């Protein structure tokens, strides 16, 4: 179990090192006045701290090493 979780943490940490975040566009209503509807595309950015990727990567490596020692 710890080995699988360690591998998942390594993969997620590596992805977070490569990409610092992502953005998506959402259509939101600006004006809704009877038959008049005005909408706009709003861009949302999702970012995470730069230190989180290496922490997850190192944590995954530690979990894999400790799972091998306990066997």
Short mmCIF file of C-alpha atoms in Angstrom, two decimals:
data_model
loop_
_atom_site.label_atom_id
_atom_site.label_comp_id
_atom_site.label_asym_id
_atom_site.label_seq_id
_atom_site.Cartn_x
_atom_site.Cartn_y
_atom_site.Cartn_z
CA UNK A 1 0.00 0.00 0.00
CA UNK A 2 2.76 2.46 0.92
CA UNK A 3 4.63 1.62 -2.29
CA UNK A 4 1.61 2.46 -4.48
CA UNK A 5 1.03 5.69 -2.59
CA UNK A 6 4.73 6.55 -2.96
CA UNK A 7 4.58 6.00 -6.71
CA UNK A 8 1.48 8.20 -6.94
CA UNK A 9 3.22 10.95 -4.96
CA UNK A 10 6.26 10.77 -7.24
CA UNK A 11 4.11 11.07 -10.36
CA UNK A 12 2.06 13.96 -8.96
CA UNK A 13 5.20 15.72 -7.71
CA UNK A 14 6.90 15.39 -11.11
CA UNK A 15 3.82 16.77 -12.87
CA UNK A 16 3.71 19.69 -10.44
CA UNK A 17 7.38 20.41 -11.15
CA UNK A 18 6.78 20.49 -14.90
CA UNK A 19 3.54 22.51 -14.86
CA UNK A 20 3.09 25.31 -12.36
CA UNK A 21 -0.66 25.45 -12.87
CA UNK A 22 -3.39 25.61 -15.45
CA UNK A 23 -6.15 27.91 -16.55
CA UNK A 24 -9.68 27.42 -17.78
CA UNK A 25 -12.35 29.65 -19.28
CA UNK A 26 -15.89 29.81 -17.97
CA UNK A 27 -18.85 31.64 -19.49
CA UNK A 28 -20.57 33.83 -16.89
CA UNK A 29 -23.68 35.96 -17.15
CA UNK A 30 -22.90 39.66 -16.76
CA UNK A 31 -26.33 41.14 -17.39
CA UNK A 32 -29.65 39.30 -17.15
CA UNK A 33 -32.32 41.92 -17.81
CA UNK A 34 -35.51 40.30 -19.11
CA UNK A 35 -34.98 39.23 -22.72
CA UNK A 36 -31.50 40.82 -22.74
CA UNK A 37 -28.72 38.42 -21.74
CA UNK A 38 -25.08 39.45 -21.83
CA UNK A 39 -22.38 36.92 -21.01
CA UNK A 40 -18.61 37.07 -20.93
CA UNK A 41 -15.81 34.53 -21.00
CA UNK A 42 -13.86 34.72 -17.74
CA UNK A 43 -10.43 33.15 -17.46
CA UNK A 44 -9.60 31.46 -14.15
CA UNK A 45 -6.05 30.51 -13.16
CA UNK A 46 -5.28 27.58 -10.85
CA UNK A 47 -1.74 27.61 -9.46
CA UNK A 48 0.04 25.84 -6.65
CA UNK A 49 3.14 26.79 -4.66
CA UNK A 50 6.50 26.02 -6.27
CA UNK A 51 7.70 24.11 -3.20
CA UNK A 52 4.83 21.61 -3.23
CA UNK A 53 6.11 19.54 -6.19
CA UNK A 54 9.53 18.76 -4.69
CA UNK A 55 7.97 17.99 -1.29
CA UNK A 56 5.62 15.42 -2.86
CA UNK A 57 8.45 13.96 -4.94
CA UNK A 58 10.77 13.53 -1.94
CA UNK A 59 7.90 12.21 0.18
CA UNK A 60 7.12 9.57 -2.44
CA UNK A 61 10.76 8.49 -2.63
CA UNK A 62 10.92 8.19 1.17
CA UNK A 63 7.73 6.11 1.21
CA UNK A 64 9.11 3.70 -1.38
CA UNK A 65 12.43 3.35 0.47
CA UNK A 66 10.73 2.71 3.82
CA UNK A 67 8.32 0.19 2.29
CA UNK A 68 11.25 -1.83 0.89
CA UNK A 69 13.04 -1.85 4.27
CA UNK A 70 9.98 -3.13 6.14
CA UNK A 71 9.67 -6.22 3.94
#
